[in-house]
PDB file of C-alpha atoms in Angstrom:
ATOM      1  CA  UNK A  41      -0.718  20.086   0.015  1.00  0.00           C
ATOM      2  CA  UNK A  42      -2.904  18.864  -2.650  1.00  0.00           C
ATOM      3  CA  UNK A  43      -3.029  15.009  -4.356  1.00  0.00           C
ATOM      4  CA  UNK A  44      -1.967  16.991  -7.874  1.00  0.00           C
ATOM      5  CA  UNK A  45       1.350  16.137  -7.344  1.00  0.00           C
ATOM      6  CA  UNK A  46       0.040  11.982  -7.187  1.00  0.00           C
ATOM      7  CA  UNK A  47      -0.304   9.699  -9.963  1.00  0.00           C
ATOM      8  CA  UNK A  48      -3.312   9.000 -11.502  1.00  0.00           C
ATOM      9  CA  UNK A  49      -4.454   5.152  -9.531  1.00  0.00           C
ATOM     10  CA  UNK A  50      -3.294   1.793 -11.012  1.00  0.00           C
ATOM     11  CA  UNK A  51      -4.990  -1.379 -10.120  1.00  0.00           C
ATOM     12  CA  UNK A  52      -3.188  -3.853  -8.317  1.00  0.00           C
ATOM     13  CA  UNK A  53      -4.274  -6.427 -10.363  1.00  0.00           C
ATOM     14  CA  UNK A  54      -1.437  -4.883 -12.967  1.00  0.00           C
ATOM     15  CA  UNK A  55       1.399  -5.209 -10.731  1.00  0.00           C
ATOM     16  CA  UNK A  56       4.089  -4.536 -11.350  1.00  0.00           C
ATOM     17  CA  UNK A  57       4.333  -1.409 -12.606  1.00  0.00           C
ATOM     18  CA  UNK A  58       7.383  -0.705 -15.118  1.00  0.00           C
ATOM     19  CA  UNK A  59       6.756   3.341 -14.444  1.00  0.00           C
ATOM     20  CA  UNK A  60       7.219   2.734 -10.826  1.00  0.00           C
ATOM     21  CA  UNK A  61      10.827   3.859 -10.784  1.00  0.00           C
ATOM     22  CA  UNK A  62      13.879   1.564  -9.828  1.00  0.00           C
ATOM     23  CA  UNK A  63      14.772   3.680  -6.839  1.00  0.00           C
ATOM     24  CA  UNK A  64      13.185   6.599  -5.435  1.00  0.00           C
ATOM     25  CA  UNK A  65      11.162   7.837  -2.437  1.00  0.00           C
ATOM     26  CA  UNK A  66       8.112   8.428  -2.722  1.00  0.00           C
ATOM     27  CA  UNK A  67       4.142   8.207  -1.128  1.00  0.00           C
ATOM     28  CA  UNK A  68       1.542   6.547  -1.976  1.00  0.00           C
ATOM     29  CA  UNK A  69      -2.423   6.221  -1.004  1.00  0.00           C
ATOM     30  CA  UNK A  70      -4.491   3.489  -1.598  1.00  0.00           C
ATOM     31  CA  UNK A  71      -7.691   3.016  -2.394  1.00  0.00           C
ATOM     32  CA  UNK A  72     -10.858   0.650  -2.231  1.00  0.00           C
ATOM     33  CA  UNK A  73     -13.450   1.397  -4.604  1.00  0.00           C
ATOM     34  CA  UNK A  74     -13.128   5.089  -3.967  1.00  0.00           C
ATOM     35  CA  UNK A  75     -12.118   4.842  -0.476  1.00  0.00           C
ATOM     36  CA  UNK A  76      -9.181   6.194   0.734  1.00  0.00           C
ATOM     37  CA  UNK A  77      -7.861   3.045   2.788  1.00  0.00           C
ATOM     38  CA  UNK A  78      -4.126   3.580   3.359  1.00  0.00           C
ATOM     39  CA  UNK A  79      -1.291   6.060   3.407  1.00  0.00           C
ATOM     40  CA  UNK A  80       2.490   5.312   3.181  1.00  0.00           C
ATOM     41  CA  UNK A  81       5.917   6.175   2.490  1.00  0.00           C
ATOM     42  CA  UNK A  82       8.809   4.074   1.426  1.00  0.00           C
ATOM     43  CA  UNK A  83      12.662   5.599   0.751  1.00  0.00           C
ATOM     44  CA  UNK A  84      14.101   6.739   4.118  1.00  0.00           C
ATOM     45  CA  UNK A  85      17.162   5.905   3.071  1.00  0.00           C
ATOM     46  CA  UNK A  86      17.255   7.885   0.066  1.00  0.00           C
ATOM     47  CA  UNK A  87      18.195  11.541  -0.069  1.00  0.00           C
ATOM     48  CA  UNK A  88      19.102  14.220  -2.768  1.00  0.00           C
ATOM     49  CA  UNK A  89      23.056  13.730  -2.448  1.00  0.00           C
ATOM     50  CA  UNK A  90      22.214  10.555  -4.659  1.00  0.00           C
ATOM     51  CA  UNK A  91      23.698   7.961  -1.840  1.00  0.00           C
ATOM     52  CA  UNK A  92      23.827   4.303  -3.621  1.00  0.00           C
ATOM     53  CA  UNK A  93      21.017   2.503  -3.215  1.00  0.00           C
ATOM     54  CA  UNK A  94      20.727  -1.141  -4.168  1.00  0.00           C
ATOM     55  CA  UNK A  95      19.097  -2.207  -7.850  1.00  0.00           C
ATOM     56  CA  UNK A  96      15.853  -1.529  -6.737  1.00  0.00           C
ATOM     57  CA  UNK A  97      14.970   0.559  -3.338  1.00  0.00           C
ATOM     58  CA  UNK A  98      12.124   2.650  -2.289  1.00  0.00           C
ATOM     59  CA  UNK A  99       8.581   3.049  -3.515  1.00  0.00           C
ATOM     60  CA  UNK A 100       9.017   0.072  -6.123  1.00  0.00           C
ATOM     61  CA  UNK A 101       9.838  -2.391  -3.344  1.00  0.00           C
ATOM     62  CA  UNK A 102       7.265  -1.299  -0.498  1.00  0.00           C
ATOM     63  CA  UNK A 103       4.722  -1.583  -3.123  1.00  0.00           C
ATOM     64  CA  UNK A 104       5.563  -4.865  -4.344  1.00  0.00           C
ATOM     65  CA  UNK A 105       5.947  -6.159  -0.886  1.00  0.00           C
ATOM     66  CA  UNK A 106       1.871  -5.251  -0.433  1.00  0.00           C
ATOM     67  CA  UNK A 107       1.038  -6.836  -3.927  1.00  0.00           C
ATOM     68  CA  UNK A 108       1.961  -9.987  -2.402  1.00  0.00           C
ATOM     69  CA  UNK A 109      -0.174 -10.450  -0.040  1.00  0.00           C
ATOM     70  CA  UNK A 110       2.190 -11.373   2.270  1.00  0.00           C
ATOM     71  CA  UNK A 111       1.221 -10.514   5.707  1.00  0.00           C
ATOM     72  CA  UNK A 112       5.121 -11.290   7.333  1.00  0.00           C
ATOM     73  CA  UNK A 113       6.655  -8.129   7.173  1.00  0.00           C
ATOM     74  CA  UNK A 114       3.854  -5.767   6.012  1.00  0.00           C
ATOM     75  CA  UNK A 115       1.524  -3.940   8.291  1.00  0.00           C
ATOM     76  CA  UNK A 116      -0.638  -3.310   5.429  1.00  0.00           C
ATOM     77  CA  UNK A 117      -0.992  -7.042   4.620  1.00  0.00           C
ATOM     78  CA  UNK A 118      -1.925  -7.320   8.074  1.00  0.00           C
ATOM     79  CA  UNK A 119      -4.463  -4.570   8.219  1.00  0.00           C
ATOM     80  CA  UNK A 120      -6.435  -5.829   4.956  1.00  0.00           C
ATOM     81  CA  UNK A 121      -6.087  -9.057   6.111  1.00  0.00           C
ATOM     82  CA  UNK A 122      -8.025  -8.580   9.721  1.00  0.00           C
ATOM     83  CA  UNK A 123     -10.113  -5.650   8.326  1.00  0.00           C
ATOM     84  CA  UNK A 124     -11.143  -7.097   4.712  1.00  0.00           C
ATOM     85  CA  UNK A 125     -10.179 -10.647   4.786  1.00  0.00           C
ATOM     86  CA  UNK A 126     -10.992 -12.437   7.847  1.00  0.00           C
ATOM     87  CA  UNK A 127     -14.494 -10.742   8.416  1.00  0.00           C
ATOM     88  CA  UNK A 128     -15.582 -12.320   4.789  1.00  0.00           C
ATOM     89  CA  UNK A 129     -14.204 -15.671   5.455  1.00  0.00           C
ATOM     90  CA  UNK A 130     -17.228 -18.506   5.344  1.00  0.00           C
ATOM     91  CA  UNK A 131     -16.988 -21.851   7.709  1.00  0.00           C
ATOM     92  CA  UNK A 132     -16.850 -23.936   5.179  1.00  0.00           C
ATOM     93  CA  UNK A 133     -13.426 -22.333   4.184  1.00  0.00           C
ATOM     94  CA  UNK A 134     -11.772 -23.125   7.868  1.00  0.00           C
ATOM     95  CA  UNK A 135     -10.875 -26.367   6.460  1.00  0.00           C
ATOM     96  CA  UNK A 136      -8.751 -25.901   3.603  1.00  0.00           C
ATOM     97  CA  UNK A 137      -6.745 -23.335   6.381  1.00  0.00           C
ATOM     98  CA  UNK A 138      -6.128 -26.000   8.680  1.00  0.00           C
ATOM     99  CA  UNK A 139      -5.066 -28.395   5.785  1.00  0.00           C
ATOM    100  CA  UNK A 140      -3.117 -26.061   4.011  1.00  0.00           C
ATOM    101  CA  UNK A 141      -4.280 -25.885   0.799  1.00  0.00           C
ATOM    102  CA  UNK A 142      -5.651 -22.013   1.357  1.00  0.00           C
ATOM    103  CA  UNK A 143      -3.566 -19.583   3.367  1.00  0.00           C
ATOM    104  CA  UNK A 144      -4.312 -16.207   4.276  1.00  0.00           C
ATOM    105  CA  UNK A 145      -1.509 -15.316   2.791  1.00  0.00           C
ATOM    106  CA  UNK A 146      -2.734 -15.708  -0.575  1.00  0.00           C
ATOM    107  CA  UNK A 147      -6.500 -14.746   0.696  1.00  0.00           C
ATOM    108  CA  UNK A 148      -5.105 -11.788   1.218  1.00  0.00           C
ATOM    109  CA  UNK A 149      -3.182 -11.098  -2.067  1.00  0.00           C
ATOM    110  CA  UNK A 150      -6.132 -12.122  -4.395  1.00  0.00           C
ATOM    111  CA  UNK A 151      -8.507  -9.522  -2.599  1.00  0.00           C
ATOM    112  CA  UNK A 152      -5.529  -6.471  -2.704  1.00  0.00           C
ATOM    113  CA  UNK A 153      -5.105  -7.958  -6.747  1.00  0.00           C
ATOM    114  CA  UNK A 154      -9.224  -7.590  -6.896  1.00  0.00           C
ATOM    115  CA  UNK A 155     -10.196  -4.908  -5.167  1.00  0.00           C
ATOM    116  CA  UNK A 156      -7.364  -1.858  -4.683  1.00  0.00           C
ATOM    117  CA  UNK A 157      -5.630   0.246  -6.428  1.00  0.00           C
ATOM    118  CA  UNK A 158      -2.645   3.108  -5.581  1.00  0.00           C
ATOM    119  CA  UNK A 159      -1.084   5.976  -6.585  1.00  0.00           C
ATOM    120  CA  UNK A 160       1.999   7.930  -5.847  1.00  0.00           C
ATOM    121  CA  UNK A 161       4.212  10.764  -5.632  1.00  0.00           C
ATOM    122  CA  UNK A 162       7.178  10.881  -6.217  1.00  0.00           C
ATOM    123  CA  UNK A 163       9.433  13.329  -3.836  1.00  0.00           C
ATOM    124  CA  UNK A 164      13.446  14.012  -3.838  1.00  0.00           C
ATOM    125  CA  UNK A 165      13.872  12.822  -0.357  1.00  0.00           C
ATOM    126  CA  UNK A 166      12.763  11.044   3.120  1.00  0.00           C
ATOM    127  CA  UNK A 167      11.436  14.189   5.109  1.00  0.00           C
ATOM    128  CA  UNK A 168       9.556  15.317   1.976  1.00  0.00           C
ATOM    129  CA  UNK A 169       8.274  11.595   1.861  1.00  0.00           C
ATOM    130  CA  UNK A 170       7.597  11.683   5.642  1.00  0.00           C
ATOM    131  CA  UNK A 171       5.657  15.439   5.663  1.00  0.00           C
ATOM    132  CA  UNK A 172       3.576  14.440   2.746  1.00  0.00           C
ATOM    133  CA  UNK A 173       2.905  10.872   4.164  1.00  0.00           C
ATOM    134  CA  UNK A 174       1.745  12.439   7.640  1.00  0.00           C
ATOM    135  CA  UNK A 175      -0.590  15.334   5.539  1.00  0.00           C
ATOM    136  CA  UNK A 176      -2.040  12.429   3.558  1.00  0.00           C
ATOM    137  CA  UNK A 177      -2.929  10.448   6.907  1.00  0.00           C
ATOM    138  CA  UNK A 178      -4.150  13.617   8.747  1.00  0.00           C
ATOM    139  CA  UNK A 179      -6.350  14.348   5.776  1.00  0.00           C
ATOM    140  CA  UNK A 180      -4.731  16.919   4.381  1.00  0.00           C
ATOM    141  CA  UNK A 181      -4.238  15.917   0.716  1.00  0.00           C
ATOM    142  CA  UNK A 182      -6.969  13.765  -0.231  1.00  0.00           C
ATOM    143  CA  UNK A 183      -9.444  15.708   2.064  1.00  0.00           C
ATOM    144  CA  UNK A 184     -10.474  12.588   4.033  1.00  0.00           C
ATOM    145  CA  UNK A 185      -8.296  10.074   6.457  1.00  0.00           C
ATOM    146  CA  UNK A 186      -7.594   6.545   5.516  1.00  0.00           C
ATOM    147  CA  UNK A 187      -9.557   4.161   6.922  1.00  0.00           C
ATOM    148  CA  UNK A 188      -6.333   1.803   7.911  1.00  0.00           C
ATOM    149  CA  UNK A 189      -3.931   3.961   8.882  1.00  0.00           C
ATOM    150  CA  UNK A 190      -5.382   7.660  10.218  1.00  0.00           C
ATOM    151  CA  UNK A 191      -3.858  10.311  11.997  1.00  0.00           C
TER     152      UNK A 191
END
């Protein structure tokens, strides 16, 4: 497997991303700078017998769910947040945690929106997403692990 068959990388700062199909599976990698810092997949529901699928399902939503920021629900919010986030966080910022008026929520989506960027493949269904997902964690695609997320 080769990282051909990805996308050339989009900022996440330009989110969202009208050629991000509407539904589809798909995998994606995600870089910082140019390190590889996280594999996924998104789609398991999805197959080639064309099941219905809600308006939008698949790569479009896992992505979008990590352009938040949001770390409720997203591992990979979580990971950049402990890994990235929290590490770079000065004491004179504890404050405006405690008050509310900065959450790490939002921490978290301004450095994803300032410092990573994706691309992804597209594939016709969830074991194709799921083999190429595990070859891109193991190495096999980009020719290094991700940091986040290796196998």
């Amino acid at each position: 497997m080769d990282s051909d068959q990805f996308t050339p990388r989009f900022p996440f700062a330009d989110w969202p991303n009208p050629d991000v199909p509407a539904v589809a599976a798909g995998v994606y990698a995600i870089w910082k700078d140019n390190e590889l810092i996280y594999c996924g997949m998104s789609g398991r529901e999805i197959d080639s017998k064309g099941k219905a699928a809600p308006k939008k399902y698949g790569l479009v939503t896992r992505l979008n769910s990590h352009a938040s920021g949001r770390l409720s629900g997203d591992q990979f919010c979580v990971y950049v947040a402990n890994r990235f986030v929290i590490p770079s966080l000065k004491a004179e910022e504890l404050p405006l945690f405690a008050s509310g008026s900065l959450t790490l929520d939002a921490r978290t989506k301004t450095f994803i929106h300032d410092h990573l960027d994706y691309a992804y493949a597209l594939v016709e269904t969830a074991a194709a997403a799921y083999e190429l997902e595990r070859a891109a964690r193991r190495g096999d695609v980009f020719g290094t692990q991700p940091y986040l997320n290796p196998l």
